[in-house]
Every structure is written in structure tokens, then in C-alpha cells.
Coordinates of C-alpha atoms and ligand atoms in Angstrom, one line a residue:
M241 CA -13.1 12.9 21.4
L242 CA -10.4 14.9 19.6
E243 CA -11.6 16.8 16.7
T244 CA -9.4 14.9 14.2
E245 CA -10.6 11.6 15.7
C246 CA -14.2 12.8 15.3
V247 CA -13.6 13.7 11.6
R248 CA -12.0 10.3 11.1
T249 CA -15.0 8.5 12.7
K250 CA -17.4 10.3 10.6
W251 CA -15.3 9.6 7.5
N252 CA -15.2 5.8 8.4
E253 CA -19.0 5.8 8.8
A254 CA -19.4 7.6 5.4
F255 CA -17.1 5.0 3.8
R256 CA -19.1 2.2 5.3
A257 CA -22.4 3.7 4.0
A258 CA -20.9 4.4 0.6
V259 CA -19.7 0.7 0.3
V260 CA -23.0 -0.7 1.4
A261 CA -25.0 1.6 -0.9
G262 CA -22.6 1.3 -3.9
L263 CA -22.3 -2.5 -3.8
S264 CA -26.1 -3.0 -3.4
R265 CA -26.9 -1.2 -6.6
Q266 CA -27.8 -3.1 -9.7
R267 CA -24.8 -1.5 -11.4
K268 CA -22.2 -1.5 -8.6
T269 CA -20.4 1.8 -8.3
M270 CA -18.2 3.7 -5.9
A271 CA -17.4 7.5 -6.0
P272 CA -13.8 8.1 -7.0
C273 CA -13.0 10.0 -3.7
W274 CA -12.7 6.6 -1.9
L275 CA -9.7 5.7 -4.0
Y276 CA -7.6 8.2 -2.0
D277 CA -6.7 6.7 1.3
E278 CA -3.0 7.1 2.3
R279 CA -1.9 4.2 0.0
G280 CA -4.2 5.4 -2.8
S281 CA -2.7 8.9 -2.6
Q282 CA 0.8 7.5 -2.8
L283 CA -0.1 5.4 -5.8
F284 CA -1.7 8.4 -7.5
E285 CA 1.5 10.4 -6.9
Q286 CA 3.3 7.6 -8.8
I287 CA 0.8 7.7 -11.6
T288 CA 1.5 11.4 -12.2
R289 CA 5.1 10.4 -13.0
L290 CA 4.4 7.6 -15.4
D291 CA 5.4 7.8 -19.0
D292 CA 1.9 6.6 -20.1
Y293 CA 0.1 9.1 -17.9
Y294 CA 0.5 12.3 -20.0
P295 CA -1.9 14.8 -18.3
T296 CA 0.5 15.9 -15.5
R297 CA 3.4 16.3 -17.9
A298 CA 1.3 18.2 -20.5
E299 CA -0.2 20.6 -17.9
T300 CA 3.2 21.3 -16.3
E301 CA 4.6 22.1 -19.8
I302 CA 1.8 24.6 -20.3
L303 CA 2.3 26.3 -16.9
L304 CA 6.0 26.5 -17.4
R305 CA 5.8 27.9 -20.9
H306 CA 3.0 30.4 -20.3
A307 CA 3.5 31.3 -16.6
G308 CA 4.1 35.0 -17.3
E309 CA 0.9 35.3 -19.4
I310 CA -1.2 33.4 -17.0
A311 CA 0.1 35.5 -14.1
R312 CA -0.7 38.7 -16.0
F313 CA -4.2 37.3 -16.6
C314 CA -4.7 36.8 -12.9
G315 CA -3.4 40.4 -12.1
E316 CA -1.3 41.9 -9.3
E317 CA -1.6 41.2 -5.6
V318 CA -4.2 38.5 -6.0
L319 CA -5.7 36.1 -3.4
L320 CA -5.1 32.7 -4.9
F321 CA -7.5 29.9 -4.0
E322 CA -6.5 26.3 -4.8
Y323 CA -9.2 23.6 -4.7
G324 CA -7.7 20.3 -3.6
A325 CA -4.4 21.3 -2.1
G326 CA -1.3 19.6 -3.2
A327 CA -0.7 20.0 -6.9
G328 CA 2.9 20.5 -5.8
I329 CA 5.1 21.7 -8.6
K330 CA 2.2 23.3 -10.5
T331 CA 1.1 25.5 -7.6
E332 CA 4.7 26.6 -7.2
I333 CA 5.1 27.5 -10.8
L334 CA 1.9 29.7 -10.7
I335 CA 2.8 31.3 -7.3
G336 CA 6.3 31.9 -8.5
A337 CA 5.1 33.8 -11.6
L338 CA 2.4 35.9 -9.8
D339 CA 3.1 39.6 -9.2
R340 CA 3.2 40.1 -5.4
P341 CA 0.4 37.6 -4.5
R342 CA -1.3 38.7 -1.3
L343 CA -2.6 35.4 0.0
Y344 CA -2.6 31.6 -0.8
V345 CA -5.8 29.8 0.3
P346 CA -5.5 26.0 -0.2
I347 CA -8.8 24.2 0.3
D348 CA -9.1 20.5 1.0
I349 CA -11.1 18.1 3.2
A350 CA -7.9 16.2 4.3
G351 CA -6.7 18.5 7.1
D352 CA -3.3 16.7 7.6
F353 CA -2.5 16.9 3.9
L354 CA -3.5 20.5 3.9
A355 CA -1.1 21.3 6.7
L356 CA 1.7 19.7 4.8
T357 CA 0.9 21.7 1.7
A358 CA 0.6 25.0 3.7
G359 CA 4.0 24.3 5.4
R360 CA 5.7 23.6 2.1
I361 CA 4.4 26.7 0.4
E362 CA 5.3 28.9 3.5
R363 CA 8.9 27.6 3.3
R364 CA 9.2 28.0 -0.4
F365 CA 7.6 31.5 -0.4
P366 CA 8.3 33.1 3.0
D367 CA 6.8 36.5 2.1
L368 CA 3.4 35.0 1.1
D369 CA 0.6 34.6 3.7
V370 CA -1.0 31.2 3.6
F371 CA -4.5 30.5 5.0
P372 CA -5.5 26.9 4.7
V373 CA -9.3 26.1 4.7
V374 CA -10.5 22.6 5.6
A375 CA -13.7 22.0 3.5
D376 CA -15.2 19.6 1.0
F377 CA -15.0 21.7 -2.1
N378 CA -17.5 19.4 -3.9
H379 CA -20.3 20.8 -1.7
D380 CA -21.2 24.4 -0.8
F381 CA -19.3 25.9 2.0
E382 CA -18.6 29.4 3.3
L383 CA -15.2 31.0 3.0
P384 CA -13.9 32.7 6.1
E385 CA -13.5 36.5 6.0
L386 CA -10.4 37.3 4.0
P387 CA -8.6 40.5 3.0
A388 CA -10.0 42.5 0.1
G389 CA -8.4 42.1 -3.3
R390 CA -8.8 40.4 -6.7
R391 CA -9.3 36.7 -6.4
T392 CA -8.2 33.8 -8.7
A393 CA -9.4 30.2 -8.3
F394 CA -6.9 27.5 -9.4
F395 CA -8.1 24.0 -10.2
P396 CA -5.4 22.1 -12.0
G397 CA -5.0 18.4 -12.9
S398 CA -8.3 18.0 -14.8
T399 CA -9.9 17.0 -11.6
I400 CA -13.0 18.6 -13.1
G401 CA -13.1 15.6 -15.4
N402 CA -13.9 13.4 -12.4
L403 CA -17.2 15.2 -11.9
N404 CA -20.4 14.6 -13.9
H405 CA -22.0 17.4 -15.8
A406 CA -24.3 18.6 -13.0
E407 CA -21.5 18.4 -10.4
A408 CA -19.0 20.2 -12.7
A409 CA -21.6 23.0 -13.3
A410 CA -22.3 23.3 -9.6
F411 CA -18.6 23.4 -8.9
L412 CA -18.0 26.2 -11.4
C413 CA -20.9 28.2 -10.0
R414 CA -19.3 27.8 -6.5
L415 CA -16.0 29.1 -7.8
R416 CA -17.6 32.1 -9.3
R417 CA -19.3 32.9 -5.9
H418 CA -15.9 32.5 -4.2
V419 CA -13.9 34.8 -6.4
G420 CA -16.7 37.5 -6.8
E421 CA -17.1 40.1 -9.5
Q422 CA -13.6 40.8 -10.6
G423 CA -12.5 37.2 -10.1
T424 CA -10.8 34.8 -12.5
A425 CA -10.2 31.1 -12.6
I426 CA -7.4 28.9 -14.1
I427 CA -8.8 25.5 -14.8
G428 CA -6.8 22.4 -16.2
V429 CA -8.9 20.3 -18.6
D430 CA -7.9 17.1 -20.3
L431 CA -9.0 16.9 -23.9
K432 CA -10.5 14.2 -26.1
K433 CA -7.9 12.4 -28.2
D434 CA -7.3 9.0 -29.8
V435 CA -8.7 6.3 -27.7
Q436 CA -5.5 4.2 -27.5
T437 CA -3.6 7.1 -25.9
L438 CA -6.3 7.4 -23.3
L439 CA -6.5 3.7 -22.6
D440 CA -2.7 3.5 -22.2
A441 CA -2.8 6.4 -19.7
Y442 CA -5.4 4.6 -17.6
D443 CA -4.0 1.1 -17.9
D444 CA -0.3 1.8 -17.8
R445 CA 2.4 -0.8 -18.6
E446 CA 3.8 -0.7 -15.1
G447 CA 0.5 -1.6 -13.5
V448 CA 0.4 1.4 -11.1
T449 CA -3.1 2.4 -12.2
A450 CA -4.2 -1.2 -11.7
A451 CA -2.7 -1.2 -8.2
F452 CA -4.4 2.2 -7.5
N453 CA -7.8 0.9 -8.5
L454 CA -7.4 -2.5 -6.7
N455 CA -6.3 -0.7 -3.5
L456 CA -10.0 0.2 -3.1
L457 CA -10.8 -3.5 -2.5
A458 CA -7.8 -3.8 -0.2
R459 CA -9.1 -0.7 1.7
I460 CA -12.5 -2.3 2.1
N461 CA -10.8 -5.5 3.4
R462 CA -8.7 -3.5 5.9
E463 CA -11.3 -1.0 7.1
L464 CA -14.6 -2.8 6.8
D465 CA -13.6 -6.4 7.5
G466 CA -14.0 -7.4 3.8
D467 CA -12.9 -10.6 2.2
F468 CA -12.4 -9.5 -1.4
P469 CA -9.8 -11.9 -3.0
L470 CA -7.6 -9.3 -4.7
D471 CA -6.2 -11.8 -7.2
R472 CA -9.8 -12.6 -8.5
F473 CA -10.6 -9.0 -9.4
A474 CA -9.0 -7.2 -12.3
H475 CA -8.5 -3.5 -13.2
E476 CA -10.1 -2.4 -16.5
A477 CA -10.0 0.9 -18.3
R478 CA -12.9 1.5 -20.8
W479 CA -13.7 4.3 -23.2
N480 CA -17.4 5.3 -22.9
A481 CA -18.0 7.3 -26.1
S482 CA -21.4 8.5 -25.3
E483 CA -20.2 10.0 -22.0
S484 CA -16.8 11.0 -23.5
A485 CA -15.1 9.5 -20.5
I486 CA -12.5 6.9 -19.6
E487 CA -14.0 4.7 -16.9
M488 CA -12.2 2.6 -14.4
H489 CA -13.8 -0.7 -13.4
L490 CA -12.9 -3.6 -11.1
V491 CA -14.0 -6.8 -12.8
S492 CA -14.9 -10.0 -10.8
L493 CA -13.2 -12.9 -12.5
D494 CA -15.7 -15.5 -11.1
E495 CA -19.1 -15.8 -9.7
R496 CA -18.8 -15.3 -5.9
R497 CA -20.2 -13.7 -2.7
V498 CA -18.0 -11.2 -0.9
A499 CA -18.4 -10.0 2.7
A500 CA -17.8 -6.4 3.7
A501 CA -19.2 -4.1 6.3
G502 CA -21.2 -6.9 7.9
E503 CA -23.1 -7.7 4.7
E504 CA -22.7 -10.0 1.7
F505 CA -22.6 -8.9 -1.9
P506 CA -23.1 -11.3 -4.9
F507 CA -21.0 -10.9 -8.0
W508 CA -21.5 -12.7 -11.3
S509 CA -18.4 -13.6 -13.4
G510 CA -17.5 -10.5 -15.4
E511 CA -19.6 -8.1 -13.2
T512 CA -17.8 -4.8 -12.4
I513 CA -17.6 -2.1 -9.8
H514 CA -17.4 1.3 -11.6
T515 CA -14.9 3.3 -9.6
E516 CA -14.1 6.4 -11.6
S517 CA -15.1 8.4 -14.7
S518 CA -12.6 10.8 -16.2
R519 CA -14.4 13.0 -18.7
K520 CA -12.5 14.3 -21.7
Y521 CA -13.7 17.6 -23.1
D522 CA -13.3 19.3 -26.4
L523 CA -12.5 23.0 -26.3
G524 CA -16.0 24.0 -27.3
S525 CA -17.8 21.8 -24.8
F526 CA -15.7 23.1 -21.9
A527 CA -16.1 26.7 -22.9
A528 CA -19.9 26.1 -23.2
L529 CA -20.0 24.6 -19.7
A530 CA -18.1 27.6 -18.4
E531 CA -20.4 30.1 -20.1
L532 CA -23.5 28.2 -18.9
T533 CA -22.3 28.8 -15.3
G534 CA -21.7 32.5 -15.8
W535 CA -18.0 32.5 -16.7
R536 CA -16.5 33.9 -19.9
A537 CA -13.7 31.6 -21.3
T538 CA -11.4 34.4 -22.5
R539 CA -8.0 32.7 -22.5
L540 CA -6.7 29.3 -23.5
W541 CA -3.3 27.7 -23.3
L542 CA -2.4 24.3 -24.9
D543 CA 0.5 21.9 -24.8
E544 CA 2.5 21.1 -27.9
N545 CA 0.5 17.9 -28.7
G546 CA -2.9 19.6 -28.0
Y547 CA -3.6 16.9 -25.4
F548 CA -4.4 19.3 -22.5
A549 CA -5.9 22.7 -22.1
V550 CA -5.6 25.4 -19.4
F551 CA -8.5 27.8 -19.5
G552 CA -8.5 31.3 -18.2
L553 CA -12.0 32.2 -17.1
E554 CA -13.4 35.6 -16.1
N555 CA -16.5 36.2 -14.1
G556 CA -19.1 37.1 -16.6
V557 CA -20.7 39.6 -14.2
S558 CA -19.3 43.1 -15.0
Ligands
AVI246 C1 -7.3 13.0 -10.2 N1 -7.8 12.7 -11.6 C2 -7.8 13.9 -12.3 C3 -7.1 11.6 -12.2 C4 -7.7 11.4 -13.6 O1 -6.9 11.4 -14.6 O2 -8.9 11.3 -13.8 C5 -7.3 10.3 -11.4 C6 -6.7 9.1 -12.1 N2 -7.3 8.0 -12.3 C7 -6.5 7.1 -12.9 N3 -5.4 7.7 -13.2 C8 -5.5 9.0 -12.7

């Protein structure tokens, strides 16, 4: 079996196992990573361009406005690691501002997507060496041997908000190990704000976020022989104040039984599948999380509305 086929087979098996486990729970839930098949990734791209979805705009504004300062914070001739390749324009802004970056290391589990990103960056910055690493950055993995030099970890998009507290802490510890003693990190973090702005961003007027969420059911139908009636489930965005998170749910509009992956799953009318949490931090709570994991949060850049933060972290080990 070809290596890519093998990865795909394992991934299909993991999807099947996640669906059976997630839909068998008393509170049905699926991890957000399953939203991103090819169609889901296209829909997410569209979300980032919506008027209602402010995070991409706000973070890009910060990077454009403060690129020089952020680059000075990272230092000269750095090795830049990006977790989750494909932040597109944001990566290009940062690389374009860095002083003679030595190497760009995009890290992602999706090998084909990673190859596209690597090719794009190589064409855009022909003098920069690019070393893609296929790995699931949500779990521990070893980096290959790389040239010496100061290292910066870049994690934009507030993807850290999709991790729970324990996962986010483990992730920040992992970054610290990867960048070593003199290392730094640039992390994009979406901030708490009025609830209506958040609800609008996660239930946009154009219905793209709804299509993104419902695509999970279409994917189950396609890949696991499911029979979810897509018009009898609805997208819902909810603010969970105690978790400080926007949650995405898929609500069953009737009582029914649904087949998928060779099993049957009962739904009561109004029952939901929780498909994503997007945690919103305040400045103090994110700085505290960073410090808890051995970082020092020494720099902070904000957009004009104060909606989004880019943190500059330094490895606390001196
Ligand atoms: C990828 N992640 C940071 C997005 C977010 O805002 O939590 C995913 C998303 N879900 C709905 N809209 C965007």
C-alpha cells in the first residue's frame, strides 16, 4: 500500500472510531478536527473572509501594523516553526518582515496541504529554505535534526482557543521544548468581548458557518454510509459563560434514529452534537496560562478594537 493510502486508511478508521464513540456518549460530541475534510477546509477559508468573522481581519491588521516590532522580537536569522501550515497571508507578512530568516518549518498532519504551503512559500521567498514536517502537533512528536539558531514558534488564528485548558497547556509546553532556551513564540489569541459580536461571528448572515458545521454530517453520510437528513439538523452557536467559549452545535429538529458506521444512534428532538468550542481569553488569563507552562509573556500587540491579541512569549528558562 502506498504511504499516503496507508495514512488515509488509518485516518478513515480514526474517523469511524471517533463518530461511533462521539455519538454514543450521553452528551454527543465530536472533536473539531473532523470539520476539516476538503469541503470543510474550503468553507473555513470562506469564513475567514466574512464580514461577520472578525478574527482573521483583526489579526492581519496587527501583523501588518507591528510587523517590524514583531520581527525584532524574534531576532535575526531565526528558524521559524509554524504549527498548522497554511495561515497564508499572515505567514507571508511575518516572513517578509523577519531579518534574514534561516529556515521555515511548517508542521501539519495533512501532507498534501503542507506540500502546497511549502511550494507557495518557496516561490514567494526563493532565498528561504523550507523544511516541511508531517506531524500531529496536538500530540508529542520529535522534530528532525535542524540547523543551529534561535527559534520562533508561530501559532496564529487563535487555534489555541479550540483546545481545552489541559490541551492548551500541553501544547504550550511542547512549543517551549521545540524552540529551546533562547526561543520565542508568537501566538494569536481571540479575546472575550460582547456576546452578540461573538454570536454573529459564529452564526454569520451568509450561512457559511452553518454550512461548515453541517458539512460534518454530510461527511459522515459520504464516508461512513450515514443517513443524516441534513435539512432536519440545524447549526447553533452558543455562548458558554462558565467556559468562556463559543460552542458550535448541530441540533436535531425531531426525534429520530440515524444510521452511521454500521450502527444506529437515537436523537431526541432538540438534542445536539457539540462540534467545537472556541475559547475566548482575557489578557490576564492567557498570560497566566503562558506563565504556568514556563513562558514569560513579555510582549503584546492588539488591534484597534481590542478584539484580538498577538502575544510575544519568551522561554522562561534563562
Ligand atoms: C480554526 N479556529 C480558530 C476557528 C475558530 O474561530 O475557532 C474555527 C471556526 N469555527 C467556526 N468559525 C471558525
